[in-house]
């Protein structure tokens, strides 16, 4: 596929982006029935007459889902409709049991909001057109065939566990004037939304499990010209992919336009492997979804009192919180982004609240525990170690009872289920040797083994002391306080420290 | 007593008193079905074993001294559009042939809870689309008054089962008249309750905003008892009304219309109504006046657009409601030989599984909802619906109930209108406005048309949640007629 280098493309064209993000809500039950929404259950075990669309079954809206979408709308500064209806979107597809999706059409529950994102120190306001409620489809798996799609497959199987899970669609207005920042704006917007959903507690927003999905719309136009024809790129399953997909479409569409060609209005699929986009199945004619108000459901008419009550439950916005914590912990934007991307901001904050110094809390969580979590394939916060454990270990370090190396051993044991830090210290005998007697013995032995080093130190080359201290630490299996060993060594040799 | 001719309330008290067992009553009806249903074809499926087992449970309860409900042990015919666990449920369509529901409709649960014995599933126009039961994929039902004639539709099976004394109680559904018009042409009683009064959960939807489940019987009191057994809120139907059910049984027992204001709808009589229908209707008006009601004429000017609006709204909703019959999860599947795409299998299944009237309405509805046509058809029809509702509201500011003939003609011959959809649709001209507005209405027999000796029905209409008014007025008219004739009109039906 022909492309134009990104920077060059931007010398001739202005990108216009638009993003549609689907968020699966983390409600206990589905949107229109009481089936569980747990991820990963055996296929077709979380189904009932309603979500299988058996003849006669009827939907009933999930109040918790309506509550969640109103909170999302409020957090995105939207107006909340006083009265709106669900609508049927009609089309035949085997992953959709009713052959229509219950969604919203011209009466979305939330409209006209915005979300500010910061890219390269610049605040960009992304305007939100609408936030509406709908239900997810089942999941098709195609076997055989080259494309992994339904056409050409030998057979396909469908799992309706996902059918009817509440889905919120957040649609931006077109975002113009971002120029070369367009890919980063797209990525940052999705990241910001993800953090917002997490802060609201409405979804686990795991892109890899599909609980947050993004479609990226992009068009190019020459400066001063009307907007160009847009493409919609689907299958964008990570933050990195959002950025790459927008970037690639800029490079591809620029090449098409440079050649005097026309960009086709189409759906494209992002290819994780090479970072390109490929056209989806072209539709012979435009889909006509024949939307009409869902007659099986009563209108949604949230009272103003309810909306205001929900407004009071809004958490601090992620951007505000990040700024507050960065200041309190004296860290920069980059360090903060590292914590956010690793998904450990909450747990670090909790650890600091337990009395641990911010630097230490960050160090343990982004180092030791992130590594342990990735080895075990769990989230850091789900490790069997508590903020209280970390606070206790830090206390032991501060009192000199543990050093850094021993502390790591303590945590290894805690993670292995050997008990609390105090229990591990007692059981393994992990304590800094604080009795000078054994230390002096070890120092004398080391000096006897390395007389040349002893001579150097005596002659004032203090940096040579490290070799003796190292040897002592080795013989005491790390349980000595290196500072104390150095003091004793210099004393022994009659040298001023 | 006659186990098959007596009314439900009489049978229920006989069972409660131990004069007869529910099993005996049930077996008598199963025998009657075996004797006459070959000619009537009211039933698509008879659940003899289930019915007898249920009857035995009622008898055991009685023997154990448990308190029984007012209709306990009495048999009932269930329209085949309601899901019943473990029993075939086809909605009169080939596309659902062989499907066995794994769950009970809300109404079926209530019937079971009331210890009513479900004899089986009754015939109907496919997916309740029709006014004659000729559109059933399983062959027409015959009117017990004249086996060459239609029993009305779509619930012709339920009405015929009552008129043929195959069951003393029946459940119907009414989207545009499917309870009332069959009641009218078979000399039985049928009520379309207020929209939302009876839960629809488990009712195979035709048009969700119009469909309503309702009670059918041979007299007003039995209908009221059945109404009370099935009405009331159910959380599984979000359109179900969460408010106390009007006391319809008390109303049926209080057959007094003195001081009641009755509105005669000018637009629902006269031209287009069969002479004998009009004559009996005029007599019913006279009876109401004699009984002390004040009858005045009222105008509902937008009713003339009701049929047109209905035939846009109903097909639009049904085109979507019937989409799920795609051969993927249940029922018929055609063309799945490994060589065809999923779309082809869906299309072949629907081509083979749906009858011509169903296809006609799906196509009309698909068209009416299409982009570019929506405003002119569906949108405009909804505006007409609002105007019709307003007509009713204004009329009910002046009167307590409205009346009209239920259907413009008596039962027509099988085959007479089946090829003329519009002539068929006109049968529901008087019943449709009620569905569009969500009101309630009753049809009850008021005599035989002199020219053909066939039953004529009176329609009584009341505002939403005014269902009790139907029973009060209906019981008064019924009592006056029984006084005059010495029996219910149904007793004059020819022997089968």
PDB file of N, CA, C and O in Angstrom, chain B residues 129-180:
ATOM      1  N   UNK B 129     -51.855 -12.581  12.708  1.00  0.00           N
ATOM      2  CA  UNK B 129     -52.142 -11.649  11.612  1.00  0.00           C
ATOM      3  C   UNK B 129     -53.331 -12.140  10.811  1.00  0.00           C
ATOM      4  O   UNK B 129     -53.191 -12.967   9.902  1.00  0.00           O
ATOM      5  N   UNK B 130     -54.521 -11.619  11.164  1.00  0.00           N
ATOM      6  CA  UNK B 130     -55.693 -11.994  10.386  1.00  0.00           C
ATOM      7  C   UNK B 130     -56.949 -11.853  11.206  1.00  0.00           C
ATOM      8  O   UNK B 130     -56.907 -11.624  12.419  1.00  0.00           O
ATOM      9  N   UNK B 131     -58.089 -11.989  10.529  1.00  0.00           N
ATOM     10  CA  UNK B 131     -59.385 -11.816  11.168  1.00  0.00           C
ATOM     11  C   UNK B 131     -60.282 -13.008  10.905  1.00  0.00           C
ATOM     12  O   UNK B 131     -61.505 -12.908  10.998  1.00  0.00           O
ATOM     13  N   UNK B 132     -59.667 -14.149  10.556  1.00  0.00           N
ATOM     14  CA  UNK B 132     -60.502 -15.290  10.177  1.00  0.00           C
ATOM     15  C   UNK B 132     -59.913 -16.642  10.572  1.00  0.00           C
ATOM     16  O   UNK B 132     -60.571 -17.664  10.430  1.00  0.00           O
ATOM     17  N   UNK B 133     -58.686 -16.668  11.038  1.00  0.00           N
ATOM     18  CA  UNK B 133     -57.943 -17.887  11.345  1.00  0.00           C
ATOM     19  C   UNK B 133     -57.613 -18.689  10.089  1.00  0.00           C
ATOM     20  O   UNK B 133     -57.066 -19.773  10.153  1.00  0.00           O
ATOM     21  N   UNK B 134     -57.938 -18.109   8.928  1.00  0.00           N
ATOM     22  CA  UNK B 134     -57.568 -18.786   7.673  1.00  0.00           C
ATOM     23  C   UNK B 134     -56.070 -18.694   7.392  1.00  0.00           C
ATOM     24  O   UNK B 134     -55.543 -19.444   6.583  1.00  0.00           O
ATOM     25  N   UNK B 135     -55.401 -17.732   8.045  1.00  0.00           N
ATOM     26  CA  UNK B 135     -53.968 -17.585   7.804  1.00  0.00           C
ATOM     27  C   UNK B 135     -53.136 -18.478   8.721  1.00  0.00           C
ATOM     28  O   UNK B 135     -51.919 -18.326   8.772  1.00  0.00           O
ATOM     29  N   UNK B 136     -53.778 -19.385   9.451  1.00  0.00           N
ATOM     30  CA  UNK B 136     -52.996 -20.363  10.207  1.00  0.00           C
ATOM     31  C   UNK B 136     -52.279 -21.272   9.222  1.00  0.00           C
ATOM     32  O   UNK B 136     -52.846 -21.687   8.211  1.00  0.00           O
ATOM     33  N   UNK B 137     -51.019 -21.592   9.544  1.00  0.00           N
ATOM     34  CA  UNK B 137     -50.279 -22.522   8.678  1.00  0.00           C
ATOM     35  C   UNK B 137     -50.804 -23.946   8.839  1.00  0.00           C
ATOM     36  O   UNK B 137     -50.405 -24.844   8.104  1.00  0.00           O
ATOM     37  N   UNK B 138     -51.702 -24.136   9.811  1.00  0.00           N
ATOM     38  CA  UNK B 138     -52.176 -25.495  10.101  1.00  0.00           C
ATOM     39  C   UNK B 138     -53.642 -25.674   9.721  1.00  0.00           C
ATOM     40  O   UNK B 138     -54.320 -26.557  10.236  1.00  0.00           O
ATOM     41  N   UNK B 139     -54.145 -24.821   8.840  1.00  0.00           N
ATOM     42  CA  UNK B 139     -55.522 -24.945   8.378  1.00  0.00           C
ATOM     43  C   UNK B 139     -56.481 -24.132   9.223  1.00  0.00           C
ATOM     44  O   UNK B 139     -56.191 -23.829  10.384  1.00  0.00           O
ATOM     45  N   UNK B 140     -57.635 -23.752   8.646  1.00  0.00           N
ATOM     46  CA  UNK B 140     -58.562 -22.851   9.326  1.00  0.00           C
ATOM     47  C   UNK B 140     -59.336 -23.539  10.447  1.00  0.00           C
ATOM     48  O   UNK B 140     -59.456 -24.758  10.492  1.00  0.00           O
ATOM     49  N   UNK B 141     -59.858 -22.701  11.347  1.00  0.00           N
ATOM     50  CA  UNK B 141     -60.813 -23.151  12.354  1.00  0.00           C
ATOM     51  C   UNK B 141     -62.206 -22.849  11.808  1.00  0.00           C
ATOM     52  O   UNK B 141     -62.388 -21.890  11.049  1.00  0.00           O
ATOM     53  N   UNK B 142     -63.173 -23.694  12.189  1.00  0.00           N
ATOM     54  CA  UNK B 142     -64.542 -23.520  11.676  1.00  0.00           C
ATOM     55  C   UNK B 142     -65.441 -22.969  12.782  1.00  0.00           C
ATOM     56  O   UNK B 142     -65.335 -23.370  13.934  1.00  0.00           O
ATOM     57  N   UNK B 143     -66.332 -22.074  12.381  1.00  0.00           N
ATOM     58  CA  UNK B 143     -67.243 -21.467  13.347  1.00  0.00           C
ATOM     59  C   UNK B 143     -68.306 -22.479  13.756  1.00  0.00           C
ATOM     60  O   UNK B 143     -69.033 -23.005  12.893  1.00  0.00           O
ATOM     61  N   UNK B 144     -68.445 -22.784  15.048  1.00  0.00           N
ATOM     62  CA  UNK B 144     -69.436 -23.786  15.483  1.00  0.00           C
ATOM     63  C   UNK B 144     -70.867 -23.401  15.094  1.00  0.00           C
ATOM     64  O   UNK B 144     -71.731 -24.285  15.009  1.00  0.00           O
ATOM     65  N   UNK B 145     -71.137 -22.135  14.813  1.00  0.00           N
ATOM     66  CA  UNK B 145     -72.479 -21.727  14.390  1.00  0.00           C
ATOM     67  C   UNK B 145     -72.761 -22.165  12.955  1.00  0.00           C
ATOM     68  O   UNK B 145     -73.903 -22.359  12.557  1.00  0.00           O
ATOM     69  N   UNK B 146     -71.723 -22.277  12.161  1.00  0.00           N
ATOM     70  CA  UNK B 146     -71.839 -22.702  10.754  1.00  0.00           C
ATOM     71  C   UNK B 146     -70.436 -23.079  10.323  1.00  0.00           C
ATOM     72  O   UNK B 146     -69.574 -22.211  10.155  1.00  0.00           O
ATOM     73  N   UNK B 147     -70.214 -24.381  10.170  1.00  0.00           N
ATOM     74  CA  UNK B 147     -68.842 -24.864   9.959  1.00  0.00           C
ATOM     75  C   UNK B 147     -68.228 -24.374   8.648  1.00  0.00           C
ATOM     76  O   UNK B 147     -67.024 -24.495   8.454  1.00  0.00           O
ATOM     77  N   UNK B 148     -69.046 -23.805   7.767  1.00  0.00           N
ATOM     78  CA  UNK B 148     -68.488 -23.245   6.530  1.00  0.00           C
ATOM     79  C   UNK B 148     -68.006 -21.811   6.714  1.00  0.00           C
ATOM     80  O   UNK B 148     -67.505 -21.202   5.782  1.00  0.00           O
ATOM     81  N   UNK B 149     -68.218 -21.310   7.917  1.00  0.00           N
ATOM     82  CA  UNK B 149     -67.866 -19.904   8.151  1.00  0.00           C
ATOM     83  C   UNK B 149     -66.667 -19.777   9.092  1.00  0.00           C
ATOM     84  O   UNK B 149     -66.353 -20.693   9.853  1.00  0.00           O
ATOM     85  N   UNK B 150     -66.080 -18.578   9.027  1.00  0.00           N
ATOM     86  CA  UNK B 150     -64.899 -18.308   9.849  1.00  0.00           C
ATOM     87  C   UNK B 150     -65.328 -18.023  11.295  1.00  0.00           C
ATOM     88  O   UNK B 150     -66.429 -17.528  11.518  1.00  0.00           O
ATOM     89  N   UNK B 151     -64.447 -18.322  12.251  1.00  0.00           N
ATOM     90  CA  UNK B 151     -64.749 -18.036  13.663  1.00  0.00           C
ATOM     91  C   UNK B 151     -64.141 -16.708  14.109  1.00  0.00           C
ATOM     92  O   UNK B 151     -64.013 -16.463  15.303  1.00  0.00           O
ATOM     93  N   UNK B 152     -63.751 -15.882  13.129  1.00  0.00           N
ATOM     94  CA  UNK B 152     -63.042 -14.659  13.470  1.00  0.00           C
ATOM     95  C   UNK B 152     -61.567 -14.931  13.658  1.00  0.00           C
ATOM     96  O   UNK B 152     -61.115 -16.083  13.571  1.00  0.00           O
ATOM     97  N   UNK B 153     -60.825 -13.869  13.877  1.00  0.00           N
ATOM     98  CA  UNK B 153     -59.390 -14.050  14.046  1.00  0.00           C
ATOM     99  C   UNK B 153     -58.777 -12.802  14.632  1.00  0.00           C
ATOM    100  O   UNK B 153     -59.442 -11.786  14.778  1.00  0.00           O
ATOM    101  N   UNK B 154     -57.569 -12.888  15.078  1.00  0.00           N
ATOM    102  CA  UNK B 154     -56.737 -14.069  14.945  1.00  0.00           C
ATOM    103  C   UNK B 154     -57.068 -15.176  15.941  1.00  0.00           C
ATOM    104  O   UNK B 154     -56.740 -16.337  15.694  1.00  0.00           O
ATOM    105  N   UNK B 155     -57.780 -14.859  17.010  1.00  0.00           N
ATOM    106  CA  UNK B 155     -58.017 -15.873  18.038  1.00  0.00           C
ATOM    107  C   UNK B 155     -59.248 -16.724  17.754  1.00  0.00           C
ATOM    108  O   UNK B 155     -60.033 -17.019  18.674  1.00  0.00           O
ATOM    109  N   UNK B 156     -59.424 -17.157  16.541  1.00  0.00           N
ATOM    110  CA  UNK B 156     -60.600 -17.967  16.199  1.00  0.00           C
ATOM    111  C   UNK B 156     -60.636 -19.291  16.935  1.00  0.00           C
ATOM    112  O   UNK B 156     -61.711 -19.807  17.266  1.00  0.00           O
ATOM    113  N   UNK B 157     -59.474 -19.848  17.223  1.00  0.00           N
ATOM    114  CA  UNK B 157     -59.424 -21.137  17.916  1.00  0.00           C
ATOM    115  C   UNK B 157     -59.979 -21.029  19.327  1.00  0.00           C
ATOM    116  O   UNK B 157     -60.780 -21.863  19.766  1.00  0.00           O
ATOM    117  N   UNK B 158     -59.581 -19.988  20.042  1.00  0.00           N
ATOM    118  CA  UNK B 158     -60.051 -19.809  21.422  1.00  0.00           C
ATOM    119  C   UNK B 158     -61.558 -19.568  21.447  1.00  0.00           C
ATOM    120  O   UNK B 158     -62.280 -20.146  22.272  1.00  0.00           O
ATOM    121  N   UNK B 159     -62.065 -18.707  20.539  1.00  0.00           N
ATOM    122  CA  UNK B 159     -63.500 -18.411  20.510  1.00  0.00           C
ATOM    123  C   UNK B 159     -64.309 -19.648  20.108  1.00  0.00           C
ATOM    124  O   UNK B 159     -65.359 -19.950  20.703  1.00  0.00           O
ATOM    125  N   UNK B 160     -63.815 -20.384  19.119  1.00  0.00           N
ATOM    126  CA  UNK B 160     -64.525 -21.583  18.669  1.00  0.00           C
ATOM    127  C   UNK B 160     -64.542 -22.647  19.762  1.00  0.00           C
ATOM    128  O   UNK B 160     -65.532 -23.370  19.934  1.00  0.00           O
ATOM    129  N   UNK B 161     -63.441 -22.751  20.509  1.00  0.00           N
ATOM    130  CA  UNK B 161     -63.392 -23.739  21.596  1.00  0.00           C
ATOM    131  C   UNK B 161     -64.484 -23.442  22.621  1.00  0.00           C
ATOM    132  O   UNK B 161     -65.130 -24.359  23.147  1.00  0.00           O
ATOM    133  N   UNK B 162     -64.716 -22.156  22.902  1.00  0.00           N
ATOM    134  CA  UNK B 162     -65.786 -21.781  23.838  1.00  0.00           C
ATOM    135  C   UNK B 162     -67.152 -22.097  23.239  1.00  0.00           C
ATOM    136  O   UNK B 162     -68.018 -22.707  23.892  1.00  0.00           O
ATOM    137  N   UNK B 163     -67.336 -21.685  21.983  1.00  0.00           N
ATOM    138  CA  UNK B 163     -68.653 -21.839  21.343  1.00  0.00           C
ATOM    139  C   UNK B 163     -68.995 -23.298  21.088  1.00  0.00           C
ATOM    140  O   UNK B 163     -70.175 -23.667  21.028  1.00  0.00           O
ATOM    141  N   UNK B 164     -67.970 -24.149  20.935  1.00  0.00           N
ATOM    142  CA  UNK B 164     -68.205 -25.574  20.686  1.00  0.00           C
ATOM    143  C   UNK B 164     -68.234 -26.360  22.006  1.00  0.00           C
ATOM    144  O   UNK B 164     -68.255 -27.593  21.991  1.00  0.00           O
ATOM    145  N   UNK B 165     -68.192 -25.642  23.124  1.00  0.00           N
ATOM    146  CA  UNK B 165     -68.217 -26.267  24.452  1.00  0.00           C
ATOM    147  C   UNK B 165     -67.049 -27.228  24.658  1.00  0.00           C
ATOM    148  O   UNK B 165     -67.153 -28.233  25.332  1.00  0.00           O
ATOM    149  N   UNK B 166     -65.920 -26.875  24.039  1.00  0.00           N
ATOM    150  CA  UNK B 166     -64.700 -27.658  24.246  1.00  0.00           C
ATOM    151  C   UNK B 166     -63.931 -27.141  25.473  1.00  0.00           C
ATOM    152  O   UNK B 166     -63.043 -27.823  25.981  1.00  0.00           O
ATOM    153  N   UNK B 167     -64.252 -25.918  25.879  1.00  0.00           N
ATOM    154  CA  UNK B 167     -63.642 -25.324  27.074  1.00  0.00           C
ATOM    155  C   UNK B 167     -64.543 -24.200  27.551  1.00  0.00           C
ATOM    156  O   UNK B 167     -65.116 -23.493  26.728  1.00  0.00           O
ATOM    157  N   UNK B 168     -64.672 -24.008  28.869  1.00  0.00           N
ATOM    158  CA  UNK B 168     -65.508 -22.908  29.370  1.00  0.00           C
ATOM    159  C   UNK B 168     -64.737 -21.595  29.518  1.00  0.00           C
ATOM    160  O   UNK B 168     -65.334 -20.557  29.744  1.00  0.00           O
ATOM    161  N   UNK B 169     -63.412 -21.665  29.405  1.00  0.00           N
ATOM    162  CA  UNK B 169     -62.568 -20.479  29.532  1.00  0.00           C
ATOM    163  C   UNK B 169     -61.522 -20.522  28.428  1.00  0.00           C
ATOM    164  O   UNK B 169     -61.114 -21.607  28.008  1.00  0.00           O
ATOM    165  N   UNK B 170     -61.091 -19.348  27.989  1.00  0.00           N
ATOM    166  CA  UNK B 170     -60.014 -19.318  26.999  1.00  0.00           C
ATOM    167  C   UNK B 170     -59.212 -18.042  27.176  1.00  0.00           C
ATOM    168  O   UNK B 170     -59.698 -17.047  27.708  1.00  0.00           O
ATOM    169  N   UNK B 171     -57.953 -18.128  26.710  1.00  0.00           N
ATOM    170  CA  UNK B 171     -57.091 -16.941  26.691  1.00  0.00           C
ATOM    171  C   UNK B 171     -56.891 -16.547  25.235  1.00  0.00           C
ATOM    172  O   UNK B 171     -56.621 -17.397  24.381  1.00  0.00           O
ATOM    173  N   UNK B 172     -57.055 -15.262  24.993  1.00  0.00           N
ATOM    174  CA  UNK B 172     -56.784 -14.721  23.668  1.00  0.00           C
ATOM    175  C   UNK B 172     -55.787 -13.592  23.758  1.00  0.00           C
ATOM    176  O   UNK B 172     -55.339 -13.226  24.851  1.00  0.00           O
ATOM    177  N   UNK B 173     -55.415 -13.064  22.607  1.00  0.00           N
ATOM    178  CA  UNK B 173     -54.599 -11.842  22.576  1.00  0.00           C
ATOM    179  C   UNK B 173     -55.223 -10.933  21.536  1.00  0.00           C
ATOM    180  O   UNK B 173     -55.818 -11.407  20.566  1.00  0.00           O
ATOM    181  N   UNK B 174     -55.088  -9.650  21.785  1.00  0.00           N
ATOM    182  CA  UNK B 174     -55.812  -8.679  20.965  1.00  0.00           C
ATOM    183  C   UNK B 174     -54.871  -7.546  20.585  1.00  0.00           C
ATOM    184  O   UNK B 174     -54.437  -6.784  21.431  1.00  0.00           O
ATOM    185  N   UNK B 175     -54.554  -7.478  19.285  1.00  0.00           N
ATOM    186  CA  UNK B 175     -53.659  -6.442  18.774  1.00  0.00           C
ATOM    187  C   UNK B 175     -54.460  -5.386  18.007  1.00  0.00           C
ATOM    188  O   UNK B 175     -54.102  -4.227  17.966  1.00  0.00           O
ATOM    189  N   UNK B 176     -55.574  -5.862  17.385  1.00  0.00           N
ATOM    190  CA  UNK B 176     -56.441  -4.934  16.664  1.00  0.00           C
ATOM    191  C   UNK B 176     -57.890  -5.397  16.704  1.00  0.00           C
ATOM    192  O   UNK B 176     -58.731  -4.878  15.983  1.00  0.00           O
ATOM    193  N   UNK B 177     -58.135  -6.425  17.525  1.00  0.00           N
ATOM    194  CA  UNK B 177     -59.491  -6.957  17.625  1.00  0.00           C
ATOM    195  C   UNK B 177     -59.528  -8.470  17.721  1.00  0.00           C
ATOM    196  O   UNK B 177     -60.602  -9.083  17.686  1.00  0.00           O
ATOM    197  N   UNK B 178     -58.374  -9.092  17.883  1.00  0.00           N
ATOM    198  CA  UNK B 178     -58.261 -10.556  17.812  1.00  0.00           C
ATOM    199  C   UNK B 178     -58.939 -11.310  18.942  1.00  0.00           C
ATOM    200  O   UNK B 178     -59.084 -12.533  18.871  1.00  0.00           O
ATOM    201  N   UNK B 179     -59.353 -10.613  20.008  1.00  0.00           N
ATOM    202  CA  UNK B 179     -60.204 -11.243  21.019  1.00  0.00           C
ATOM    203  C   UNK B 179     -61.660 -10.896  20.734  1.00  0.00           C
ATOM    204  O   UNK B 179     -62.549 -11.750  20.755  1.00  0.00           O
ATOM    205  N   UNK B 180     -61.919  -9.614  20.420  1.00  0.00           N
ATOM    206  CA  UNK B 180     -63.296  -9.114  20.358  1.00  0.00           C
ATOM    207  C   UNK B 180     -64.050  -9.549  19.108  1.00  0.00           C
ATOM    208  O   UNK B 180     -65.215  -9.948  19.185  1.00  0.00           O
TER     209      UNK B 180
END
